[in-house]
Coordinates of C-alpha atoms and ligand atoms in Angstrom, one line a residue:
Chain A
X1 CA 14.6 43.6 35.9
X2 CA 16.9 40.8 37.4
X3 CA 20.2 40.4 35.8
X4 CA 21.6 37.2 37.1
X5 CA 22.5 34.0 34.8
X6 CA 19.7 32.3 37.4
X7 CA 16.9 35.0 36.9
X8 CA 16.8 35.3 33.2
X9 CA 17.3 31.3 33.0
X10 CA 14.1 31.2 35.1
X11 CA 12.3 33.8 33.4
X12 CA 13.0 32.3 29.5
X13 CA 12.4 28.8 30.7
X14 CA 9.1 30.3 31.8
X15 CA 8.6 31.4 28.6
X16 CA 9.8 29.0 26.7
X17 CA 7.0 26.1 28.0
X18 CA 4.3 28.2 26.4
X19 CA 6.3 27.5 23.1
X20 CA 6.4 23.6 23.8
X21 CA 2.6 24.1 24.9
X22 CA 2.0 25.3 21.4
X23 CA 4.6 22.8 19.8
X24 CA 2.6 20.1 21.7
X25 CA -0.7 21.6 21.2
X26 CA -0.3 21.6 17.5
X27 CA 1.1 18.7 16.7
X28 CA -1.9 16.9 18.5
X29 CA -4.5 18.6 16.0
X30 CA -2.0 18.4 13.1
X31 CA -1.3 15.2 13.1
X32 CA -5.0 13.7 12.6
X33 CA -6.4 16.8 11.0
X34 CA -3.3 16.4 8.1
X35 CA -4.5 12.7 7.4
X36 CA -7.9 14.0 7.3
X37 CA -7.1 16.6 4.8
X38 CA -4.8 14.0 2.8
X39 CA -7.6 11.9 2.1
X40 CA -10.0 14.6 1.0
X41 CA -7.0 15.7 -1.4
X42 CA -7.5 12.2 -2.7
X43 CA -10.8 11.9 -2.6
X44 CA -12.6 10.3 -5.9
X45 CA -15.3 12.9 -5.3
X46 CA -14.2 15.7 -7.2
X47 CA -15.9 18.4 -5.2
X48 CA -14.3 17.9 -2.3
X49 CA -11.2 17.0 -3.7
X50 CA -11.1 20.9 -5.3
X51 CA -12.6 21.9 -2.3
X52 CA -9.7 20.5 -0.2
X53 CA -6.9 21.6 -2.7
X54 CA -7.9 25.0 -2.5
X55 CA -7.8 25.1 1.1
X56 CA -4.5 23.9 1.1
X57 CA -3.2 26.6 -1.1
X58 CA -4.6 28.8 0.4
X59 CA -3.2 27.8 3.8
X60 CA 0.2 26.9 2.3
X61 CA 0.0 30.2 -0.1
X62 CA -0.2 33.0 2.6
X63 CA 1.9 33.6 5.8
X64 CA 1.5 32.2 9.1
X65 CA 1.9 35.2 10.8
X66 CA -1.4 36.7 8.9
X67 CA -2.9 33.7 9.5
X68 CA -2.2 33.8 13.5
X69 CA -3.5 37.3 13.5
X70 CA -6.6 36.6 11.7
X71 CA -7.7 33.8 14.2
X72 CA -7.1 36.2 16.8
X73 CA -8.9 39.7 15.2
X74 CA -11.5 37.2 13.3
X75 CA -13.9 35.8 15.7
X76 CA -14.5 38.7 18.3
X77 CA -14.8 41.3 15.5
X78 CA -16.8 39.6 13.3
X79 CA -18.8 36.9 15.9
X80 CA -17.9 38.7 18.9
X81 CA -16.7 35.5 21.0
X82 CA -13.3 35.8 22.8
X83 CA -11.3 33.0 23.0
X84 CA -7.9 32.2 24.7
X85 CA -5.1 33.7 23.3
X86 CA -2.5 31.1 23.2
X87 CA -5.2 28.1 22.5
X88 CA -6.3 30.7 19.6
X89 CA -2.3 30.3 18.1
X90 CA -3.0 26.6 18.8
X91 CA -5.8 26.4 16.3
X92 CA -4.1 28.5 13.7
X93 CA -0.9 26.5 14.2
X94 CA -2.6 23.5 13.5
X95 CA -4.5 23.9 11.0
X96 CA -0.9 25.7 9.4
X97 CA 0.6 22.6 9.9
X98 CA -2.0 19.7 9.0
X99 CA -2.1 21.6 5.5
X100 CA 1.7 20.6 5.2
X101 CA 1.6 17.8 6.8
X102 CA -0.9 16.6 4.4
X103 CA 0.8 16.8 1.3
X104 CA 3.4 15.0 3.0
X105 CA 1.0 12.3 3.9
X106 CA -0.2 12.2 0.7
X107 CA 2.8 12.1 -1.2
X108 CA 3.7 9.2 0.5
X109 CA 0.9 7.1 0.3
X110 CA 0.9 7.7 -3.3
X111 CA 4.7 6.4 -3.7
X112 CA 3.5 3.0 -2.5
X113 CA 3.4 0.7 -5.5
X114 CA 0.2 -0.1 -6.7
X115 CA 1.0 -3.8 -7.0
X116 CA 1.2 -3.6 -2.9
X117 CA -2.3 -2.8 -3.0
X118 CA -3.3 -5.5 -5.7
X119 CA -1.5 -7.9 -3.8
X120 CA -4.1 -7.1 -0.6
X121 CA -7.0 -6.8 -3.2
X122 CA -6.5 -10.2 -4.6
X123 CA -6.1 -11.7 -0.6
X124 CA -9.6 -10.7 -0.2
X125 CA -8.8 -7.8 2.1
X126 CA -10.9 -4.9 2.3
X127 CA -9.7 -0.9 1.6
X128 CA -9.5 -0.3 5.0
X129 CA -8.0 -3.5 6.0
X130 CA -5.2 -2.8 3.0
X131 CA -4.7 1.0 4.6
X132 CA -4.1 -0.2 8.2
X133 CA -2.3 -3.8 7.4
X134 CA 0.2 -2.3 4.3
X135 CA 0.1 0.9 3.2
X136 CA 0.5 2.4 6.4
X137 CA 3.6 1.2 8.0
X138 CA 5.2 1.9 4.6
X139 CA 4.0 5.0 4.7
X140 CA 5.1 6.1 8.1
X141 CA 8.6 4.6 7.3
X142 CA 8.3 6.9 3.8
X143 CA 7.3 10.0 5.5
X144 CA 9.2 9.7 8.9
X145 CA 12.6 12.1 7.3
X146 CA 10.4 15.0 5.8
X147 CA 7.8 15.0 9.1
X148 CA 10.9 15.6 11.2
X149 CA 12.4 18.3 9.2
X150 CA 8.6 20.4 9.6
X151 CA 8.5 19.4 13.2
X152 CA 11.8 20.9 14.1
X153 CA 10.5 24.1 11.4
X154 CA 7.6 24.1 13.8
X155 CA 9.4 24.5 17.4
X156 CA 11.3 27.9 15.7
X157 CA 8.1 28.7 14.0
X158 CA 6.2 28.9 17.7
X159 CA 8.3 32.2 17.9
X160 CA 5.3 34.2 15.8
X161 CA 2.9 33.6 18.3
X162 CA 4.4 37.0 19.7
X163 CA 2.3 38.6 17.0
X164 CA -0.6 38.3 19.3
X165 CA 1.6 39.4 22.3
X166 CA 1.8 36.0 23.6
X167 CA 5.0 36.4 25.7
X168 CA 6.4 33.3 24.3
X169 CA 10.8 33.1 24.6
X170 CA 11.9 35.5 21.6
X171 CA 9.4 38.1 22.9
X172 CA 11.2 37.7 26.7
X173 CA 14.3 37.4 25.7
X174 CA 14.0 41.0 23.6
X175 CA 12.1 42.1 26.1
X176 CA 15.8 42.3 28.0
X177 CA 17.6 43.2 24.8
X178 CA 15.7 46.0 24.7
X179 CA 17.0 47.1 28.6
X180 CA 20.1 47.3 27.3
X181 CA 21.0 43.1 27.7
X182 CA 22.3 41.2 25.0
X183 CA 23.4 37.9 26.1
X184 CA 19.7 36.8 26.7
X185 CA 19.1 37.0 22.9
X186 CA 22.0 34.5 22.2
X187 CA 21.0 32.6 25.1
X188 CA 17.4 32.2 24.0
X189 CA 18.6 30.4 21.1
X190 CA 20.4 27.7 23.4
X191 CA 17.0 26.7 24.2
X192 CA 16.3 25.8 20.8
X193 CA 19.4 24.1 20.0
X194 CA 19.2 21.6 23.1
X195 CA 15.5 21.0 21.7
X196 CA 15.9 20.4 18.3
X197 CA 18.9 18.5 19.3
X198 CA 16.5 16.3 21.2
X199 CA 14.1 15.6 18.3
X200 CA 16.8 14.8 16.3
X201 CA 18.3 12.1 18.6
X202 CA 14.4 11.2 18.7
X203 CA 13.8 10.7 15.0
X204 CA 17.4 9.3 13.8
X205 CA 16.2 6.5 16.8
X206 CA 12.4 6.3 15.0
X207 CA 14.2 6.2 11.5
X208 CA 16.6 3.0 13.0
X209 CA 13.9 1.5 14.3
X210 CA 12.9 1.2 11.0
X211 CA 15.1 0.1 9.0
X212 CA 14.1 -3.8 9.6
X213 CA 12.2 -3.4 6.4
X214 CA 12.9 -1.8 2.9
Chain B
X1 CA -18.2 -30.3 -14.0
X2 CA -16.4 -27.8 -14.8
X3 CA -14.3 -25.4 -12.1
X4 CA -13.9 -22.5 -14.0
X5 CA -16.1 -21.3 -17.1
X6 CA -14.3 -18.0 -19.0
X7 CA -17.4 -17.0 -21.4
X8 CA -16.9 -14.3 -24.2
X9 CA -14.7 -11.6 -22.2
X10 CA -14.0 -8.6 -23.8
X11 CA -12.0 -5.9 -22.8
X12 CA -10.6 -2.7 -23.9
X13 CA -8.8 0.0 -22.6
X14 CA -9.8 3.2 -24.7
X15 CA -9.3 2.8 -28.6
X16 CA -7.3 -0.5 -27.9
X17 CA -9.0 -3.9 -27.4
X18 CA -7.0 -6.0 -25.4
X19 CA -9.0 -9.0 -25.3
X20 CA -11.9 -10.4 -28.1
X21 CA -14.1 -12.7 -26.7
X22 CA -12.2 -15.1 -24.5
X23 CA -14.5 -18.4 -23.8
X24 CA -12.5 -21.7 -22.1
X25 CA -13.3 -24.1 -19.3
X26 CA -11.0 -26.0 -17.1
X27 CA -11.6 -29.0 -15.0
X28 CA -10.8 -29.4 -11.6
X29 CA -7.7 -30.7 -10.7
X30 CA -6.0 -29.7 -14.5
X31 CA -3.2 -26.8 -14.9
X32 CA -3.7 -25.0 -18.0
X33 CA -0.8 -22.7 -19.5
X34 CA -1.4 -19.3 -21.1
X35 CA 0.9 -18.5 -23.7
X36 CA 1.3 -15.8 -26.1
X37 CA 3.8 -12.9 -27.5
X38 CA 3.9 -9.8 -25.7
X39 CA 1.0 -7.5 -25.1
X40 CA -1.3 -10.2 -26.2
X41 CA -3.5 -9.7 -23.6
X42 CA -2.2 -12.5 -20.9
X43 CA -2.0 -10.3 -17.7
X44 CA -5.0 -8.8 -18.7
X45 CA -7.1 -12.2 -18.6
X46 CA -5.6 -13.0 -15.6
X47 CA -6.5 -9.3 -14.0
X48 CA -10.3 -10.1 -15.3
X49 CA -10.3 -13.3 -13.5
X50 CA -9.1 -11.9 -10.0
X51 CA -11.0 -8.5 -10.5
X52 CA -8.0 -6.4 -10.9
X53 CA -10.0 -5.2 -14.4
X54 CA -13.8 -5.2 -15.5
X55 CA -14.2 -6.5 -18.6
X56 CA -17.1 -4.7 -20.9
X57 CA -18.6 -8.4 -21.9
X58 CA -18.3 -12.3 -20.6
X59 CA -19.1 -14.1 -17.5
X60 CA -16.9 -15.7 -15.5
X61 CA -18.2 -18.6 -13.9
X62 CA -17.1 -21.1 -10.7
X63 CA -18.2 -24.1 -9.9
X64 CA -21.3 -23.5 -11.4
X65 CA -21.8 -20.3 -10.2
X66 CA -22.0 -17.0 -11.8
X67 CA -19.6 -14.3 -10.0
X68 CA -19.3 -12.2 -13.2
X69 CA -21.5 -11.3 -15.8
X70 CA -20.0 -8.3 -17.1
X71 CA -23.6 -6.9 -18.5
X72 CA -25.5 -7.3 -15.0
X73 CA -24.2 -4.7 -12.6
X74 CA -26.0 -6.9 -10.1
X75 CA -22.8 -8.8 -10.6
X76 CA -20.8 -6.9 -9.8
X77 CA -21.2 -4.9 -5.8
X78 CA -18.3 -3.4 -4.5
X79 CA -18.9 -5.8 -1.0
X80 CA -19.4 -9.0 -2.8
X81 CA -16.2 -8.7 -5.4
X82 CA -14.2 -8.8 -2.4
X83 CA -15.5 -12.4 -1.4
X84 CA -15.5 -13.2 -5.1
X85 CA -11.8 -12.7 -5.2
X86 CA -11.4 -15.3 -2.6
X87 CA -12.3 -18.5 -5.7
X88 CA -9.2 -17.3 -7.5
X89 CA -5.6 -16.5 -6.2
X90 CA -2.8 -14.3 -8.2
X91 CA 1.1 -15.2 -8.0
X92 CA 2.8 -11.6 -9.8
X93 CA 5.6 -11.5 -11.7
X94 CA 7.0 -9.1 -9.7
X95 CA 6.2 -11.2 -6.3
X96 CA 4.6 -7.6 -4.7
X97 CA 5.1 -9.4 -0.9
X98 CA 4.6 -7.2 1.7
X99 CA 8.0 -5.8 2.6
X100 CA 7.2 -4.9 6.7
X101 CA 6.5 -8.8 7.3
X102 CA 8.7 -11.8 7.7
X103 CA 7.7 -14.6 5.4
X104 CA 5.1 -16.1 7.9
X105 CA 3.8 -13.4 8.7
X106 CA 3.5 -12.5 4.8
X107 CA 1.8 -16.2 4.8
X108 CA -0.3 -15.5 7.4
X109 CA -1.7 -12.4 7.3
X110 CA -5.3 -12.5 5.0
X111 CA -6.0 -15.9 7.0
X112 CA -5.5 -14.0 10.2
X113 CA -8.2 -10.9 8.8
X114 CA -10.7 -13.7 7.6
X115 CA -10.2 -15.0 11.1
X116 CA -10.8 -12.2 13.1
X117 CA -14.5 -11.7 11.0
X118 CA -15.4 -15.4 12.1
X119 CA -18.1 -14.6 15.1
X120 CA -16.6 -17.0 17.5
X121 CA -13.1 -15.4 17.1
X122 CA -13.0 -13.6 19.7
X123 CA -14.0 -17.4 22.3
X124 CA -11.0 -19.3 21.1
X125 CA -8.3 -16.7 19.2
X126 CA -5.5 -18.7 20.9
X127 CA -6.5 -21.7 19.2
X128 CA -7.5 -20.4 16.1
X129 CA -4.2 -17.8 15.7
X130 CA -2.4 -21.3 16.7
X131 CA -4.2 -23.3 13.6
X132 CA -3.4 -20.5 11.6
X133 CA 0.0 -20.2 12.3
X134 CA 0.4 -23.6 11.6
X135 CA -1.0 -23.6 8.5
X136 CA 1.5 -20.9 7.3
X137 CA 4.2 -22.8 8.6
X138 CA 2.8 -26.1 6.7
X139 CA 2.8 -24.1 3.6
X140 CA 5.9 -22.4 3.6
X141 CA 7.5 -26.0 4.1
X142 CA 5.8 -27.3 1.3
X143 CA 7.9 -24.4 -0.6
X144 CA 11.2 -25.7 0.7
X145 CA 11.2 -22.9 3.0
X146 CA 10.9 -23.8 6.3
X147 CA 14.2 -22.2 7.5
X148 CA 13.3 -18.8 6.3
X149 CA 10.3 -18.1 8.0
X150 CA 11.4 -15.5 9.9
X151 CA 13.0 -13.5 7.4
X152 CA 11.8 -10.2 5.5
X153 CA 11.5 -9.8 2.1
X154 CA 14.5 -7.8 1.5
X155 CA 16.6 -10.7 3.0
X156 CA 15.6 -13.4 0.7
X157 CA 16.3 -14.2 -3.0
X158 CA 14.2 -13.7 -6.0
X159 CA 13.1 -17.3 -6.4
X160 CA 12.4 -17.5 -2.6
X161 CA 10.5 -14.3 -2.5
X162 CA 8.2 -15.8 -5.2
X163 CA 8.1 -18.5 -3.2
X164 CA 6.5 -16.8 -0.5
X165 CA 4.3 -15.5 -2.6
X166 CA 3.2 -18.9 -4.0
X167 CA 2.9 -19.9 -0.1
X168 CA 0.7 -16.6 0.5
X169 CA -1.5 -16.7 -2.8
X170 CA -2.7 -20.9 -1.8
X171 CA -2.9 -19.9 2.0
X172 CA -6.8 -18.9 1.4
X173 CA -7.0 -22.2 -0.5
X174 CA -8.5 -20.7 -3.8
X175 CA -10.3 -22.8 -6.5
X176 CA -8.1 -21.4 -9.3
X177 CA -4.7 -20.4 -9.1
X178 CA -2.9 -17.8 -11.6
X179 CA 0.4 -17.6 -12.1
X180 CA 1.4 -14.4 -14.1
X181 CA 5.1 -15.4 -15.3
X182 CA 6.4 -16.5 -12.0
X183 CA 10.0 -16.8 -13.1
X184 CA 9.9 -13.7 -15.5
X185 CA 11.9 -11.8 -13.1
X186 CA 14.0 -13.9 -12.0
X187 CA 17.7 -14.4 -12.7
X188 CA 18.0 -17.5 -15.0
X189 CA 19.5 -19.8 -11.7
X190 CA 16.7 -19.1 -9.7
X191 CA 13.6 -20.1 -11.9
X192 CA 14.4 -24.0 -11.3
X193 CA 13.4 -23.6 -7.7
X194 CA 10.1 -22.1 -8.3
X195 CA 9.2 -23.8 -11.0
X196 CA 10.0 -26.7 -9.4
X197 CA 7.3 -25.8 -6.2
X198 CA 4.5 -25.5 -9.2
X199 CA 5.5 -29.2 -11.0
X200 CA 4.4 -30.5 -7.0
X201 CA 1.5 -28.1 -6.9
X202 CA 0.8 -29.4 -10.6
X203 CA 1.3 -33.3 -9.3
X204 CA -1.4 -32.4 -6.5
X205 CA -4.1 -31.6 -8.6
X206 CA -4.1 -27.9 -7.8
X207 CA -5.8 -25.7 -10.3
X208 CA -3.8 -23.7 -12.2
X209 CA -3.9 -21.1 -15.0
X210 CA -0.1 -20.1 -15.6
X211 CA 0.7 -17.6 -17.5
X212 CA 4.7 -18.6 -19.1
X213 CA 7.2 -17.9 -21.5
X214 CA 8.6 -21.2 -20.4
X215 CA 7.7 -23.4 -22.8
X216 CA 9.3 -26.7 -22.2
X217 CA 7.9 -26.7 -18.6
X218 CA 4.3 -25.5 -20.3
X219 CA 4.7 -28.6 -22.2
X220 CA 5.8 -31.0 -19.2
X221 CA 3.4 -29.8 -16.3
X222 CA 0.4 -28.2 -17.9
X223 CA -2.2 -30.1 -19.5
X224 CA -3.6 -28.0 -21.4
X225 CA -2.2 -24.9 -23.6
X226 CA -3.2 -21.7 -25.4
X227 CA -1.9 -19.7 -27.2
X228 CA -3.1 -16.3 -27.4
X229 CA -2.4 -13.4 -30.0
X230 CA -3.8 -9.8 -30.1
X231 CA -6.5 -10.7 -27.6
X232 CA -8.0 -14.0 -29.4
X233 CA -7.2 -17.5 -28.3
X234 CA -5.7 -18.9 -31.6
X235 CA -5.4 -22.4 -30.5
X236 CA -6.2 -24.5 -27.4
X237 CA -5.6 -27.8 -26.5
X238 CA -3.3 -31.0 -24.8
X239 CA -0.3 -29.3 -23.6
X240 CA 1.8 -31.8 -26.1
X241 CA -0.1 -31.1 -29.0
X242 CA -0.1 -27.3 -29.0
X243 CA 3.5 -26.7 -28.4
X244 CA 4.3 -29.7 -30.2
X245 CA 2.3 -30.0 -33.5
X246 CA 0.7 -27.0 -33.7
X247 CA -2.1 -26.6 -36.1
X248 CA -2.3 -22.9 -37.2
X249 CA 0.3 -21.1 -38.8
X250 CA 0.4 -18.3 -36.0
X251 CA 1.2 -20.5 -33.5
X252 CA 4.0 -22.6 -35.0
X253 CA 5.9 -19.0 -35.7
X254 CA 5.6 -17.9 -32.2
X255 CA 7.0 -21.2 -31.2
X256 CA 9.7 -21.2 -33.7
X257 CA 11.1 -18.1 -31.6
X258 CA 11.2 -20.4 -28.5
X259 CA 12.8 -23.8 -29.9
X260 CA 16.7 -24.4 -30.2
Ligands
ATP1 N1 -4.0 -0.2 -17.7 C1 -3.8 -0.2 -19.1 N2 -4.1 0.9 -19.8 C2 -3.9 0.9 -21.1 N3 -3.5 -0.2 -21.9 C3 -3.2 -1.3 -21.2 C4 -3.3 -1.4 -19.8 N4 -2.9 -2.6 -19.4 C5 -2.6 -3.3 -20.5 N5 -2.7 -2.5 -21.6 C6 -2.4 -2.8 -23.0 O1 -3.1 -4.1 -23.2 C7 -2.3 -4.9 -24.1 C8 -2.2 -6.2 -23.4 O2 -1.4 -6.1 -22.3 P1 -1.1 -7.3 -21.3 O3 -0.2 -6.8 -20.2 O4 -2.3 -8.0 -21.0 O5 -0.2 -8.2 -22.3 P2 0.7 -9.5 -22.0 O6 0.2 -10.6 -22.9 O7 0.6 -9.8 -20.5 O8 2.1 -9.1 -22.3 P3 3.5 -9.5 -21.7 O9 3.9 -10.8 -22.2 O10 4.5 -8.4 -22.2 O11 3.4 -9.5 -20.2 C9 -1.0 -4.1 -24.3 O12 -1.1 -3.6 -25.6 C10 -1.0 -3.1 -23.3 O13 -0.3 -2.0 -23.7
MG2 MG1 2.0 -9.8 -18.9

């Protein structure tokens, strides 16, 4: 195994872009899929509303490590199909995060006064016209500090994807540890730093941008 | 003919009954004032009236036609309420403007949705977001404001917030305007400016059911008064009479808190 400052740079960058591909990769289904599961949280139909807390719980209630390994050992022992492994972390990722992402949605579309929506009602505006045209600006403005904190949990949480051997960056970088090579371990977490460093440049600038209303 | 026909609302929330058979008429063109101790059921009428609340009995009738008749769920369709809403406007106490949008843009914004529905939208939308604009602009002038349009919320006063709001609730022109104490939240130096912007609207002829503790400018702009207690309209008539020589006991003790 190469020993050079260059060669383990190379190889933990290498593993380190299937960790954004799985950041990336989630937040694209977590994003929708979370308001999705928001609204069926609110819901005025009470099956589905129960329906949809439950899932939730149980998504939020149990670890995301088990939940990694049962979308891998689930489908091709019970259904026999194989699918991709790191697309298969992907899917459980997502669907991790849009149950948390969800309650964050919901929480803040349920801190927007009510006399924001009366004001729409009375203007003749329709339910979806008063979602798109004032609740949801406010609502992105509302939810834009705690969806940063989960989205910089989520680039550290990729790291369990090495549960299903997915040779993601912590896996690599003990992968030299355990030749005897410490200062890949430390250096791993560089990666880390510079990139949650860059989402929270991102989001501070997203949270300025903002602040033209109250 | 009348504008607006109020006949027999009731309305209850649980155990409590909030309003007892509410029946009044207004002609077009008059201002009446709604006054009344606290919890008497005020905001509630004026909910009913902009289908904020359904009430359990009455019609409410404009321009001769029926929109609500609280016993005929034919009445009363999700889709059509929505166009129904459009005969009456709603000023809040509390202003609610909508805080991501400047002023105009506060003005603008249900005349640019109605807009957009309008088939032929889509041929001219230069000239019709244009007209809008302009009418927003128009409006906000006509509230003294035409160096603020630009503004947010957050950067304007209470009495120029509501003023907005006065602009944004007369933007869709309705045929009845409520006012739900306008100045109630408002520090005492700012409710001469707003109250001011609804003497003009009250010198135009626009129809107005306002909703007041102030009862000097009840006297001097509305025409009519009444005075409501636990969810019955004691008294109604001239604005002069009622808050001058009232006739029923009730009445001239709720008053006697206001004079001096
Ligand atoms: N959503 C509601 N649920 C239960 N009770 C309500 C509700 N809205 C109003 N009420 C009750 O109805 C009564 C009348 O309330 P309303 O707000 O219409 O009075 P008001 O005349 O506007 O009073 P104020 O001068 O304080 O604004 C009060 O007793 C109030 O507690
Ligand atoms: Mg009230």
């Amino acid at each position: 195994m190469p020993k050079t400052l260059d060669a383990v740079t190379l190889a933990l960058l290498g593993a380190f872009r299937l960790n954004g591909y799985i950041f990336v990769g989630t937040l694209v289904i977590a994003i929708p899929l979370g308001l999705a599961i928001s609204f069926g949280s609110m819901s005025r139909f009470g099956p589905l509303r129960w329906f949809t807390k439950t899932f939730v719980w149980a998504i939020r209630g149990t670890p995301l490590m088990l939940q990694i390994m049962i979308a891998f050992f689930a489908p091709p022992l019970l259904f026999g199909i194989v699918l991709p492994r790191t697309e298969t972390a992907i899917i459980a990722f997502g669907i991790n995060y849009a149950a948390y992402f969800s309650e964050i949605y919901r929480g803040g579309i349920e801190s927007i006064p009510r006399g924001q929506l009366e004001a729409g009602q009375v203007l003749g505006m329709t339910r979806s016209q008063i979602f798109r045209k004032i609740v949801l600006m406010q609502v992105i403005k509302r939810i834009t500090p705690p969806m940063g904190n989960e989205i910089i949990t989520l680039i550290k949480d990729t790291c369990l994807a090495r549960v299903i051997a997915i040779m993601e960056i912590n896996m690599k970088a003990q992968q030299f540890a355990s030749k005897g090579l410490i200062w890949p371990l430390f250096y791993s977490g560089v990666f880390f730093l510079v990139f949650v460093g860059v989402l929270t440049v991102l989001f501070n600038y997203f949270e300025r941008k903002l602040n033209y209303f109250r | 003919m009348a504008i607006l026909e109020v006949k027999n609302i009731s309305k209850r929330f649980g155990a409590t009954v909030v309003l007892r058979d509410i029946s009044f008429s207004m002609e077009q063109g008059q201002s009446m004032a709604i006054i009344g101790s606290s919890g008497s059921g005020k905001t509630t009428l004026l909910r009913c009236l902009n289908f904020l609340e359904r009430p359990e009995k009455g019609k409410i009738i404009v321009g001769g036609q029926l929109l609500l008749d609280a016993e005929d769920p034919a009445t009363q369709k999700e889709s059509e309420i929505r166009r129904k809403r459009l005969h009456f406007g709603l000023v809040f106490q509390a202003f609610h403007l909508f805080p991501q949008y400047t002023a105009l843009q506060n003005v603008a914004l249900a005349m640019e949705l109605l807009d957009r529905e309008q088939p032929n939208y889509r041929k001219n939308a230069k000239e019709i977001d244009a007209h809008t604009r302009e009418k927003a602009l128009a409006l906000l002038e006509q509230m003294g404001l035409s160096d603020k349009t630009g503004l947010y919320p957050h950067e304007l006063s209470g009495g120029q917030q509501q003023r907005v709001a006065i602009a944004r609730a007369l933007a869709l022109r309705p045929d009845v305007l409520c006012f739900d104490e306008p100045t109630s939240a408002l520090d005492p130096e700012l409710t001469g400016e707003v109250l001011k912007v609804i003497r003009n609207l009250a010198q135009q002829r626009t129809t107005m059911v306002i909703v007041t503790h102030e009862m000097a400018f009840a006297r001097d702009v509305a025409d009519r008064v009444i005075f409501m207690d636990e969810g019955v309209i004691v008294e109604e008539g001239p604005a002069h009479e009622v808050i001058d020589n009232p006739r029923q006991e009730r009445t001239r003790q709720f008053l006697s808190r206001y004079s001096g």
